[in-house]
Amino acid sequence: MRYRAITRNREFSRVYARGRSYVHPQLVLYVLKNRLGHTRVGLTATKKVGGAVQRNRARRVMREAAFATLPYDVGGYDFIFVARGQTARCKSTQIAKAASQLLFQAGFGPNGVRVPPAPQKAPSSRDARFSSKGARP
């Protein structure tokens, strides 16, 4: 199944501004829930990656990895994969492994099951007392 593409600049900007980012040395993932009811995918490779040949290879490898790792029944989410400097030099299996790690960090388990992220540890009262700039009670 092919996913719908994110093509407009304002759609990319919306995901960058409001979405959550997850970073790997080979790849960056932005995730944002949309109201459309279907999954959209965007791929980006900036000039930092290299020339046109390297950028096209990075997008091609990311596309293959995204289709191999994204679950089909996720629902309405926007995913943007951003290439990093190493992306063009890696094989698609390495990028697929990185993408699956990022999706797991984002809370997407196997078979598209949305797993809630682990709860954050609440700061104790001791941490709150000593968190100001060197001031002690």
Tab-separated table of N, CA, C and O in Angstrom:
chain	number	residue	atom	x	y	z
A	1	MET	N	0.839	-1.178	0.000
A	1	MET	CA	0.000	0.000	0.000
A	1	MET	C	0.884	1.242	0.000
A	1	MET	O	1.799	1.366	0.779
A	2	ARG	N	0.627	2.148	-0.878
A	2	ARG	CA	1.363	3.402	-0.896
A	2	ARG	C	0.654	4.409	-0.012
A	2	ARG	O	-0.571	4.459	0.041
A	3	TYR	N	1.446	5.189	0.656
A	3	TYR	CA	0.890	6.231	1.508
A	3	TYR	C	0.741	7.502	0.704
A	3	TYR	O	1.409	7.703	-0.302
A	4	ARG	N	-0.123	8.365	1.161
A	4	ARG	CA	-0.264	9.656	0.507
A	4	ARG	C	0.919	10.520	0.875
A	4	ARG	O	1.466	10.419	1.970
A	5	ALA	N	1.303	11.396	-0.034
A	5	ALA	CA	2.504	12.207	0.167
A	5	ALA	C	2.158	13.567	0.749
A	5	ALA	O	1.105	14.139	0.457
A	6	ILE	N	3.058	14.060	1.567
A	6	ILE	CA	2.982	15.444	2.021
A	6	ILE	C	3.765	16.242	0.989
A	6	ILE	O	4.958	16.017	0.792
A	7	THR	N	3.100	17.168	0.306
A	7	THR	CA	3.754	17.871	-0.789
A	7	THR	C	3.847	19.377	-0.588
A	7	THR	O	4.752	20.003	-1.125
A	8	ARG	N	2.938	19.945	0.156
A	8	ARG	CA	2.905	21.401	0.286
A	8	ARG	C	3.816	21.886	1.403
A	8	ARG	O	3.929	21.244	2.447
A	9	ASN	N	4.419	23.032	1.176
A	9	ASN	CA	5.336	23.600	2.150
A	9	ASN	C	4.637	23.884	3.472
A	9	ASN	O	5.207	23.663	4.545
A	10	ARG	N	3.402	24.351	3.432
A	10	ARG	CA	2.703	24.657	4.683
A	10	ARG	C	2.406	23.399	5.482
A	10	ARG	O	2.342	23.437	6.709
A	11	GLU	N	2.226	22.268	4.814
A	11	GLU	CA	2.007	21.007	5.522
A	11	GLU	C	3.295	20.559	6.221
A	11	GLU	O	3.263	20.095	7.360
A	12	PHE	N	4.427	20.696	5.525
A	12	PHE	CA	5.714	20.386	6.140
A	12	PHE	C	5.945	21.305	7.336
A	12	PHE	O	6.345	20.858	8.410
A	13	SER	N	5.692	22.596	7.160
A	13	SER	CA	5.922	23.568	8.232
A	13	SER	C	5.056	23.272	9.445
A	13	SER	O	5.495	23.423	10.589
A	14	ARG	N	3.829	22.856	9.212
A	14	ARG	CA	2.921	22.531	10.312
A	14	ARG	C	3.447	21.345	11.117
A	14	ARG	O	3.441	21.372	12.353
A	15	VAL	N	3.936	20.320	10.440
A	15	VAL	CA	4.467	19.150	11.139
A	15	VAL	C	5.750	19.521	11.884
A	15	VAL	O	5.958	19.093	13.028
A	16	TYR	N	6.607	20.336	11.266
A	16	TYR	CA	7.830	20.758	11.942
A	16	TYR	C	7.513	21.569	13.195
A	16	TYR	O	8.141	21.408	14.230
A	17	ALA	N	6.528	22.457	13.111
A	17	ALA	CA	6.228	23.353	14.221
A	17	ALA	C	5.480	22.651	15.351
A	17	ALA	O	5.759	22.890	16.530
A	18	ARG	N	4.529	21.797	15.028
A	18	ARG	CA	3.669	21.210	16.047
A	18	ARG	C	3.995	19.762	16.379
A	18	ARG	O	3.524	19.245	17.394
A	19	GLY	N	4.743	19.094	15.517
A	19	GLY	CA	4.993	17.669	15.710
A	19	GLY	C	6.123	17.388	16.676
A	19	GLY	O	6.858	18.276	17.095
A	20	ARG	N	6.238	16.139	17.031
A	20	ARG	CA	7.322	15.680	17.887
A	20	ARG	C	8.438	15.157	17.010
A	20	ARG	O	8.184	14.536	15.974
A	21	SER	N	9.688	15.382	17.403
A	21	SER	CA	10.823	14.907	16.619
A	21	SER	C	11.560	13.831	17.391
A	21	SER	O	11.645	13.859	18.621
A	22	TYR	N	12.089	12.888	16.652
A	22	TYR	CA	12.868	11.788	17.193
A	22	TYR	C	14.122	11.674	16.329
A	22	TYR	O	14.039	11.621	15.107
A	23	VAL	N	15.287	11.620	16.987
A	23	VAL	CA	16.553	11.752	16.267
A	23	VAL	C	17.355	10.462	16.372
A	23	VAL	O	17.435	9.832	17.426
A	24	HIS	N	17.951	10.088	15.264
A	24	HIS	CA	18.881	8.974	15.139
A	24	HIS	C	20.064	9.498	14.330
A	24	HIS	O	19.880	10.433	13.542
A	25	PRO	N	21.263	8.963	14.495
A	25	PRO	CA	22.395	9.480	13.716
A	25	PRO	C	22.213	9.404	12.198
A	25	PRO	O	22.832	10.172	11.462
A	26	GLN	N	21.347	8.520	11.723
A	26	GLN	CA	21.152	8.366	10.290
A	26	GLN	C	19.857	8.997	9.789
A	26	GLN	O	19.675	9.125	8.581
A	27	LEU	N	18.963	9.389	10.676
A	27	LEU	CA	17.625	9.779	10.257
A	27	LEU	C	16.946	10.600	11.346
A	27	LEU	O	17.250	10.439	12.523
A	28	VAL	N	16.034	11.476	10.945
A	28	VAL	CA	15.198	12.225	11.892
A	28	VAL	C	13.748	11.978	11.495
A	28	VAL	O	13.409	11.972	10.310
A	29	LEU	N	12.893	11.783	12.488
A	29	LEU	CA	11.477	11.532	12.249
A	29	LEU	C	10.650	12.583	12.962
A	29	LEU	O	10.861	12.855	14.143
A	30	TYR	N	9.706	13.190	12.245
A	30	TYR	CA	8.718	14.098	12.826
A	30	TYR	C	7.361	13.419	12.712
A	30	TYR	O	7.011	12.894	11.649
A	31	VAL	N	6.588	13.457	13.808
A	31	VAL	CA	5.276	12.803	13.841
A	31	VAL	C	4.243	13.795	14.362
A	31	VAL	O	4.480	14.479	15.352
A	32	LEU	N	3.109	13.859	13.670
A	32	LEU	CA	2.001	14.704	14.110
A	32	LEU	C	0.692	14.026	13.722
A	32	LEU	O	0.549	13.525	12.597
A	33	LYS	N	-0.247	14.027	14.638
A	33	LYS	CA	-1.565	13.463	14.346
A	33	LYS	C	-2.341	14.452	13.487
A	33	LYS	O	-2.325	15.653	13.747
A	34	ASN	N	-2.990	13.949	12.442
A	34	ASN	CA	-3.816	14.814	11.602
A	34	ASN	C	-5.277	14.394	11.727
A	34	ASN	O	-5.596	13.383	12.325
A	35	ARG	N	-6.144	15.178	11.168
A	35	ARG	CA	-7.582	14.896	11.258
A	35	ARG	C	-8.133	14.256	9.985
A	35	ARG	O	-9.335	14.172	9.813
A	36	LEU	N	-7.255	13.827	9.115
A	36	LEU	CA	-7.686	13.316	7.817
A	36	LEU	C	-8.112	11.854	7.859
A	36	LEU	O	-8.834	11.401	6.980
A	37	GLY	N	-7.622	11.094	8.828
A	37	GLY	CA	-7.988	9.690	8.904
A	37	GLY	C	-7.103	8.778	8.084
A	37	GLY	O	-7.311	7.570	8.074
A	38	HIS	N	-6.113	9.321	7.378
A	38	HIS	CA	-5.174	8.485	6.641
A	38	HIS	C	-3.753	8.976	6.889
A	38	HIS	O	-3.533	10.116	7.282
A	39	THR	N	-2.808	8.095	6.647
A	39	THR	CA	-1.412	8.383	6.916
A	39	THR	C	-0.779	9.092	5.723
A	39	THR	O	-1.007	8.714	4.578
A	40	ARG	N	0.006	10.128	6.040
A	40	ARG	CA	0.757	10.828	4.997
A	40	ARG	C	2.239	10.785	5.347
A	40	ARG	O	2.607	10.826	6.521
A	41	VAL	N	3.076	10.712	4.319
A	41	VAL	CA	4.519	10.602	4.510
A	41	VAL	C	5.209	11.671	3.683
A	41	VAL	O	4.867	11.896	2.521
A	42	GLY	N	6.203	12.325	4.291
A	42	GLY	CA	7.034	13.289	3.593
A	42	GLY	C	8.499	12.904	3.740
A	42	GLY	O	8.916	12.410	4.793
A	43	LEU	N	9.274	13.115	2.697
A	43	LEU	CA	10.707	12.809	2.705
A	43	LEU	C	11.475	14.075	2.366
A	43	LEU	O	11.122	14.772	1.417
A	44	THR	N	12.521	14.357	3.137
A	44	THR	CA	13.291	15.571	2.924
A	44	THR	C	14.775	15.253	2.986
A	44	THR	O	15.220	14.537	3.887
A	45	ALA	N	15.514	15.808	2.057
A	45	ALA	CA	16.975	15.729	2.075
A	45	ALA	C	17.505	17.108	1.696
A	45	ALA	O	17.277	17.588	0.587
A	46	THR	N	18.183	17.758	2.634
A	46	THR	CA	18.677	19.110	2.392
A	46	THR	C	20.027	19.069	1.696
A	46	THR	O	20.619	18.008	1.508
A	47	LYS	N	20.537	20.239	1.353
A	47	LYS	CA	21.830	20.313	0.688
A	47	LYS	C	22.989	19.935	1.587
A	47	LYS	O	24.089	19.713	1.118
A	48	LYS	N	22.742	19.855	2.887
A	48	LYS	CA	23.770	19.385	3.808
A	48	LYS	C	24.134	17.930	3.539
A	48	LYS	O	25.234	17.496	3.863
A	49	VAL	N	23.199	17.177	2.964
A	49	VAL	CA	23.433	15.765	2.666
A	49	VAL	C	24.458	15.616	1.554
A	49	VAL	O	25.287	14.714	1.583
A	50	GLY	N	24.425	16.504	0.575
A	50	GLY	CA	25.362	16.432	-0.543
A	50	GLY	C	24.740	16.994	-1.799
A	50	GLY	O	23.757	17.743	-1.747
A	51	GLY	N	25.303	16.605	-2.911
A	51	GLY	CA	24.794	17.063	-4.202
A	51	GLY	C	23.504	16.354	-4.560
A	51	GLY	O	22.924	15.598	-3.772
A	52	ALA	N	23.038	16.599	-5.772
A	52	ALA	CA	21.748	16.067	-6.207
A	52	ALA	C	21.728	14.538	-6.210
A	52	ALA	O	20.720	13.929	-5.843
A	53	VAL	N	22.830	13.923	-6.595
A	53	VAL	CA	22.871	12.468	-6.648
A	53	VAL	C	22.734	11.879	-5.240
A	53	VAL	O	21.965	10.945	-5.011
A	54	GLN	N	23.458	12.448	-4.278
A	54	GLN	CA	23.386	11.955	-2.903
A	54	GLN	C	22.004	12.205	-2.291
A	54	GLN	O	21.474	11.361	-1.574
A	55	ARG	N	21.418	13.377	-2.571
A	55	ARG	CA	20.090	13.667	-2.036
A	55	ARG	C	19.042	12.728	-2.608
A	55	ARG	O	18.164	12.239	-1.889
A	56	ASN	N	19.113	12.450	-3.900
A	56	ASN	CA	18.159	11.529	-4.516
A	56	ASN	C	18.316	10.118	-3.961
A	56	ASN	O	17.329	9.423	-3.717
A	57	ARG	N	19.563	9.689	-3.757
A	57	ARG	CA	19.790	8.367	-3.166
A	57	ARG	C	19.235	8.320	-1.744
A	57	ARG	O	18.601	7.343	-1.346
A	58	ALA	N	19.458	9.390	-0.972
A	58	ALA	CA	18.946	9.424	0.401
A	58	ALA	C	17.428	9.329	0.407
A	58	ALA	O	16.850	8.578	1.208
A	59	ARG	N	16.764	10.058	-0.475
A	59	ARG	CA	15.298	9.984	-0.536
A	59	ARG	C	14.826	8.603	-0.979
A	59	ARG	O	13.842	8.071	-0.454
A	60	ARG	N	15.523	8.006	-1.922
A	60	ARG	CA	15.151	6.679	-2.409
A	60	ARG	C	15.292	5.635	-1.292
A	60	ARG	O	14.415	4.795	-1.091
A	61	VAL	N	16.381	5.709	-0.534
A	61	VAL	CA	16.611	4.770	0.559
A	61	VAL	C	15.582	4.990	1.672
A	61	VAL	O	15.043	4.031	2.233
A	62	MET	N	15.294	6.262	1.983
A	62	MET	CA	14.289	6.550	3.015
A	62	MET	C	12.908	6.077	2.587
A	62	MET	O	12.131	5.585	3.415
A	63	ARG	N	12.564	6.235	1.324
A	63	ARG	CA	11.259	5.792	0.836
A	63	ARG	C	11.112	4.290	1.015
A	63	ARG	O	10.085	3.799	1.503
A	64	GLU	N	12.136	3.546	0.650
A	64	GLU	CA	12.087	2.101	0.797
A	64	GLU	C	11.982	1.703	2.267
A	64	GLU	O	11.202	0.820	2.635
A	65	ALA	N	12.731	2.369	3.121
A	65	ALA	CA	12.695	2.064	4.555
A	65	ALA	C	11.338	2.428	5.157
A	65	ALA	O	10.809	1.693	6.001
A	66	ALA	N	10.776	3.552	4.743
A	66	ALA	CA	9.485	3.972	5.282
A	66	ALA	C	8.391	2.980	4.899
A	66	ALA	O	7.555	2.607	5.735
A	67	PHE	N	8.379	2.527	3.672
A	67	PHE	CA	7.349	1.588	3.243
A	67	PHE	C	7.544	0.224	3.898
A	67	PHE	O	6.582	-0.507	4.099
A	68	ALA	N	8.788	-0.116	4.244
A	68	ALA	CA	9.044	-1.404	4.893
A	68	ALA	C	8.679	-1.388	6.367
A	68	ALA	O	8.309	-2.420	6.923
A	69	THR	N	8.768	-0.230	7.021
A	69	THR	CA	8.589	-0.194	8.475
A	69	THR	C	7.286	0.424	8.944
A	69	THR	O	6.841	0.118	10.043
A	70	LEU	N	6.672	1.312	8.175
A	70	LEU	CA	5.447	1.959	8.645
A	70	LEU	C	4.298	0.962	8.690
A	70	LEU	O	4.059	0.240	7.733
A	71	PRO	N	3.587	0.908	9.801
A	71	PRO	CA	2.427	0.027	9.871
A	71	PRO	C	1.276	0.572	9.020
A	71	PRO	O	1.170	1.773	8.800
A	72	TYR	N	0.413	-0.322	8.541
A	72	TYR	CA	-0.636	0.074	7.615
A	72	TYR	C	-1.877	0.644	8.284
A	72	TYR	O	-2.571	1.447	7.717
A	73	ASP	N	-2.166	0.220	9.487
A	73	ASP	CA	-3.424	0.627	10.107
A	73	ASP	C	-3.209	1.628	11.246
A	73	ASP	O	-3.828	1.541	12.279
A	74	VAL	N	-2.338	2.588	11.023
A	74	VAL	CA	-2.040	3.579	12.056
A	74	VAL	C	-3.177	4.575	12.194
A	74	VAL	O	-3.531	4.978	13.286
A	75	GLY	N	-3.745	5.015	11.104
A	75	GLY	CA	-4.788	6.027	11.164
A	75	GLY	C	-4.262	7.353	10.671
A	75	GLY	O	-3.433	7.410	9.781
A	76	GLY	N	-4.697	8.433	11.254
A	76	GLY	CA	-4.369	9.757	10.756
A	76	GLY	C	-3.127	10.354	11.376
A	76	GLY	O	-3.210	11.094	12.353
A	77	TYR	N	-1.983	10.053	10.806
A	77	TYR	CA	-0.720	10.629	11.262
A	77	TYR	C	0.068	11.133	10.068
A	77	TYR	O	-0.010	10.579	8.963
A	78	ASP	N	0.845	12.190	10.311
A	78	ASP	CA	1.799	12.687	9.329
A	78	ASP	C	3.192	12.313	9.809
A	78	ASP	O	3.559	12.571	10.960
A	79	PHE	N	3.963	11.688	8.928
A	79	PHE	CA	5.339	11.318	9.231
A	79	PHE	C	6.246	12.042	8.247
A	79	PHE	O	5.998	12.009	7.033
A	80	ILE	N	7.288	12.677	8.748
A	80	ILE	CA	8.303	13.268	7.880
A	80	ILE	C	9.637	12.661	8.257
A	80	ILE	O	10.052	12.712	9.422
A	81	PHE	N	10.307	12.088	7.271
A	81	PHE	CA	11.643	11.547	7.446
A	81	PHE	C	12.620	12.541	6.852
A	81	PHE	O	12.508	12.924	5.681
A	82	VAL	N	13.606	12.953	7.653
A	82	VAL	CA	14.610	13.910	7.216
A	82	VAL	C	15.954	13.195	7.158
A	82	VAL	O	16.382	12.574	8.142
A	83	ALA	N	16.617	13.300	6.019
A	83	ALA	CA	17.909	12.647	5.834
A	83	ALA	C	18.995	13.406	6.583
A	83	ALA	O	18.951	14.625	6.712
A	84	ARG	N	19.970	12.667	7.062
A	84	ARG	CA	21.145	13.266	7.680
A	84	ARG	C	22.349	12.930	6.803
A	84	ARG	O	22.211	12.274	5.770
A	85	GLY	N	23.512	13.364	7.201
A	85	GLY	CA	24.709	13.201	6.379
A	85	GLY	C	25.040	11.757	6.050
A	85	GLY	O	25.541	11.456	4.972
A	86	GLN	N	24.758	10.836	6.955
A	86	GLN	CA	25.091	9.430	6.742
A	86	GLN	C	24.069	8.685	5.899
A	86	GLN	O	24.347	7.585	5.427
A	87	THR	N	22.917	9.246	5.704
A	87	THR	CA	21.808	8.519	5.085
A	87	THR	C	22.145	8.036	3.680
A	87	THR	O	21.843	6.894	3.314
A	88	ALA	N	22.777	8.869	2.887
A	88	ALA	CA	23.061	8.493	1.501
A	88	ALA	C	24.109	7.387	1.407
A	88	ALA	O	24.162	6.669	0.413
A	89	ARG	N	24.919	7.236	2.442
A	89	ARG	CA	25.975	6.215	2.415
A	89	ARG	C	25.532	4.886	3.011
A	89	ARG	O	26.294	3.929	3.011
A	90	CYS	N	24.309	4.821	3.542
A	90	CYS	CA	23.817	3.610	4.194
A	90	CYS	C	22.945	2.801	3.248
A	90	CYS	O	22.371	3.329	2.295
A	91	LYS	N	22.820	1.527	3.557
A	91	LYS	CA	21.927	0.658	2.802
A	91	LYS	C	20.508	0.803	3.345
A	91	LYS	O	20.299	1.257	4.459
A	92	SER	N	19.543	0.387	2.544
A	92	SER	CA	18.146	0.563	2.949
A	92	SER	C	17.802	-0.266	4.178
A	92	SER	O	16.937	0.121	4.968
A	93	THR	N	18.471	-1.398	4.394
A	93	THR	CA	18.198	-2.198	5.582
A	93	THR	C	18.646	-1.465	6.845
A	93	THR	O	17.970	-1.550	7.884
A	94	GLN	N	19.760	-0.743	6.777
A	94	GLN	CA	20.221	0.025	7.932
A	94	GLN	C	19.258	1.173	8.229
A	94	GLN	O	18.941	1.455	9.394
A	95	ILE	N	18.788	1.836	7.184
A	95	ILE	CA	17.849	2.935	7.369
A	95	ILE	C	16.504	2.403	7.871
A	95	ILE	O	15.844	3.038	8.690
A	96	ALA	N	16.103	1.222	7.403
A	96	ALA	CA	14.854	0.619	7.883
A	96	ALA	C	14.961	0.291	9.367
A	96	ALA	O	13.997	0.483	10.120
A	97	LYS	N	16.111	-0.174	9.806
A	97	LYS	CA	16.310	-0.457	11.229
A	97	LYS	C	16.240	0.831	12.043
A	97	LYS	O	15.602	0.875	13.106
A	98	ALA	N	16.869	1.897	11.544
A	98	ALA	CA	16.816	3.190	12.232
A	98	ALA	C	15.384	3.718	12.273
A	98	ALA	O	14.925	4.238	13.302
A	99	ALA	N	14.651	3.569	11.164
A	99	ALA	CA	13.264	4.037	11.112
A	99	ALA	C	12.388	3.262	12.087
A	99	ALA	O	11.532	3.850	12.753
A	100	SER	N	12.594	1.960	12.200
A	100	SER	CA	11.793	1.179	13.145
A	100	SER	C	12.111	1.573	14.582
A	100	SER	O	11.209	1.616	15.433
A	101	GLN	N	13.376	1.894	14.881
A	101	GLN	CA	13.725	2.374	16.219
A	101	GLN	C	13.043	3.703	16.513
A	101	GLN	O	12.527	3.917	17.618
A	102	LEU	N	13.037	4.603	15.534
A	102	LEU	CA	12.402	5.903	15.726
A	102	LEU	C	10.893	5.758	15.901
A	102	LEU	O	10.286	6.447	16.724
A	103	LEU	N	10.280	4.871	15.133
A	103	LEU	CA	8.842	4.642	15.270
A	103	LEU	C	8.509	4.055	16.634
A	103	LEU	O	7.497	4.400	17.239
A	104	PHE	N	9.385	3.184	17.139
A	104	PHE	CA	9.167	2.634	18.473
A	104	PHE	C	9.285	3.726	19.522
A	104	PHE	O	8.499	3.777	20.470
A	105	GLN	N	10.262	4.632	19.362
A	105	GLN	CA	10.392	5.759	20.285
A	105	GLN	C	9.154	6.645	20.245
A	105	GLN	O	8.745	7.205	21.266
A	106	ALA	N	8.573	6.773	19.050
A	106	ALA	CA	7.386	7.604	18.892
A	106	ALA	C	6.128	6.933	19.438
A	106	ALA	O	5.083	7.563	19.525
A	107	GLY	N	6.230	5.659	19.788
A	107	GLY	CA	5.092	4.977	20.383
A	107	GLY	C	4.318	4.103	19.433
A	107	GLY	O	3.192	3.710	19.729
A	108	PHE	N	4.878	3.783	18.288
A	108	PHE	CA	4.211	2.912	17.323
A	108	PHE	C	4.849	1.538	17.403
A	108	PHE	O	5.973	1.334	16.962
A	109	GLY	N	4.122	0.599	17.994
A	109	GLY	CA	4.628	-0.743	18.155
A	109	GLY	C	4.409	-1.562	16.893
A	109	GLY	O	4.025	-1.048	15.841
A	110	PRO	N	4.623	-2.854	16.988
A	110	PRO	CA	4.414	-3.716	15.826
A	110	PRO	C	2.945	-3.754	15.426
A	110	PRO	O	2.051	-3.590	16.253
A	111	ASN	N	2.700	-3.941	14.173
A	111	ASN	CA	1.352	-4.028	13.589
A	111	ASN	C	0.546	-2.754	13.770
A	111	ASN	O	-0.670	-2.778	13.784
A	112	GLY	N	1.212	-1.622	13.938
A	112	GLY	CA	0.515	-0.352	14.004
A	112	GLY	C	-0.168	-0.055	15.311
A	112	GLY	O	-0.910	0.898	15.417
A	113	VAL	N	0.087	-0.858	16.319
A	113	VAL	CA	-0.529	-0.630	17.615
A	113	VAL	C	0.117	0.595	18.245
A	113	VAL	O	1.334	0.675	18.376
A	114	ARG	N	-0.690	1.553	18.596
A	114	ARG	CA	-0.193	2.783	19.212
A	114	ARG	C	0.041	2.513	20.684
A	114	ARG	O	-0.888	2.242	21.441
A	115	VAL	N	1.303	2.533	21.077
A	115	VAL	CA	1.685	2.283	22.453
A	115	VAL	C	1.909	3.623	23.126
A	115	VAL	O	2.697	4.432	22.631
A	116	PRO	N	1.243	3.910	24.234
A	116	PRO	CA	1.478	5.199	24.884
A	116	PRO	C	2.899	5.268	25.412
A	116	PRO	O	3.437	4.266	25.879
A	117	PRO	N	3.544	6.436	25.322
A	117	PRO	CA	4.906	6.548	25.830
A	117	PRO	C	4.941	6.343	27.334
A	117	PRO	O	3.949	6.542	28.036
A	118	ALA	N	6.104	5.929	27.821
A	118	ALA	CA	6.265	5.680	29.251
A	118	ALA	C	6.070	6.978	30.021
A	118	ALA	O	6.491	8.047	29.570
A	119	PRO	N	5.427	6.914	31.178
A	119	PRO	CA	5.196	8.148	31.942
A	119	PRO	C	6.515	8.728	32.437
A	119	PRO	O	7.427	7.997	32.806
A	120	GLN	N	6.593	10.038	32.452
A	120	GLN	CA	7.774	10.735	32.931
A	120	GLN	C	7.804	10.668	34.453
A	120	GLN	O	6.773	10.689	35.108
A	121	LYS	N	8.996	10.616	35.006
A	121	LYS	CA	9.139	10.601	36.451
A	121	LYS	C	8.848	11.995	36.982
A	121	LYS	O	9.426	12.982	36.524
A	122	ALA	N	7.952	12.080	37.926
A	122	ALA	CA	7.611	13.367	38.519
A	122	ALA	C	8.740	13.808	39.442
A	122	ALA	O	9.314	12.993	40.165
A	123	PRO	N	9.091	15.083	39.425
A	123	PRO	CA	10.159	15.541	40.310
A	123	PRO	C	9.715	15.462	41.764
A	123	PRO	O	8.568	15.743	42.106
A	124	SER	N	10.646	15.061	42.602
A	124	SER	CA	10.320	14.983	44.017
A	124	SER	C	10.392	16.369	44.636
A	124	SER	O	10.878	17.324	44.034
A	125	SER	N	9.912	16.478	45.855
A	125	SER	CA	9.936	17.780	46.514
A	125	SER	C	11.371	18.220	46.783
A	125	SER	O	11.683	19.398	46.784
A	126	ARG	N	12.277	17.278	46.973
A	126	ARG	CA	13.688	17.611	47.181
A	126	ARG	C	14.260	18.241	45.918
A	126	ARG	O	14.993	19.226	45.991
A	127	ASP	N	13.947	17.695	44.754
A	127	ASP	CA	14.432	18.271	43.502
A	127	ASP	C	13.899	19.677	43.305
A	127	ASP	O	14.595	20.539	42.795
A	128	ALA	N	12.658	19.913	43.697
A	128	ALA	CA	12.068	21.237	43.525
A	128	ALA	C	12.723	22.261	44.447
A	128	ALA	O	12.901	23.418	44.078
A	129	ARG	N	13.115	21.830	45.647
A	129	ARG	CA	13.738	22.764	46.579
A	129	ARG	C	15.109	23.215	46.094
A	129	ARG	O	15.492	24.352	46.282
A	130	PHE	N	15.873	22.313	45.489
A	130	PHE	CA	17.242	22.632	45.105
A	130	PHE	C	17.395	22.966	43.633
A	130	PHE	O	18.499	23.051	43.128
A	131	SER	N	16.296	23.156	42.929
A	131	SER	CA	16.391	23.418	41.494
A	131	SER	C	16.688	24.874	41.170
A	131	SER	O	17.115	25.186	40.083
A	132	SER	N	16.464	25.799	42.087
A	132	SER	CA	16.755	27.192	41.792
A	132	SER	C	18.260	27.421	41.802
A	132	SER	O	19.039	26.581	42.259
A	133	LYS	N	18.711	28.553	41.350
A	133	LYS	CA	20.125	28.829	41.128
A	133	LYS	C	20.900	28.958	42.440
A	133	LYS	O	21.123	30.052	42.933
A	134	GLY	N	21.291	27.836	42.986
A	134	GLY	CA	22.149	27.817	44.157
A	134	GLY	C	21.465	28.253	45.442
A	134	GLY	O	22.099	28.264	46.486
A	135	ALA	N	20.233	28.637	45.429
A	135	ALA	CA	19.551	29.082	46.636
A	135	ALA	C	19.105	27.864	47.430
A	135	ALA	O	18.513	26.943	46.886
A	136	ARG	N	19.418	27.867	48.684
A	136	ARG	CA	19.010	26.776	49.567
A	136	ARG	C	18.072	27.329	50.621
A	136	ARG	O	18.227	28.459	51.044
A	137	PRO	N	17.145	26.515	51.069
A	137	PRO	CA	16.198	27.001	52.088
A	137	PRO	C	16.843	27.178	53.444
A	137	PRO	O	17.855	26.745	53.770
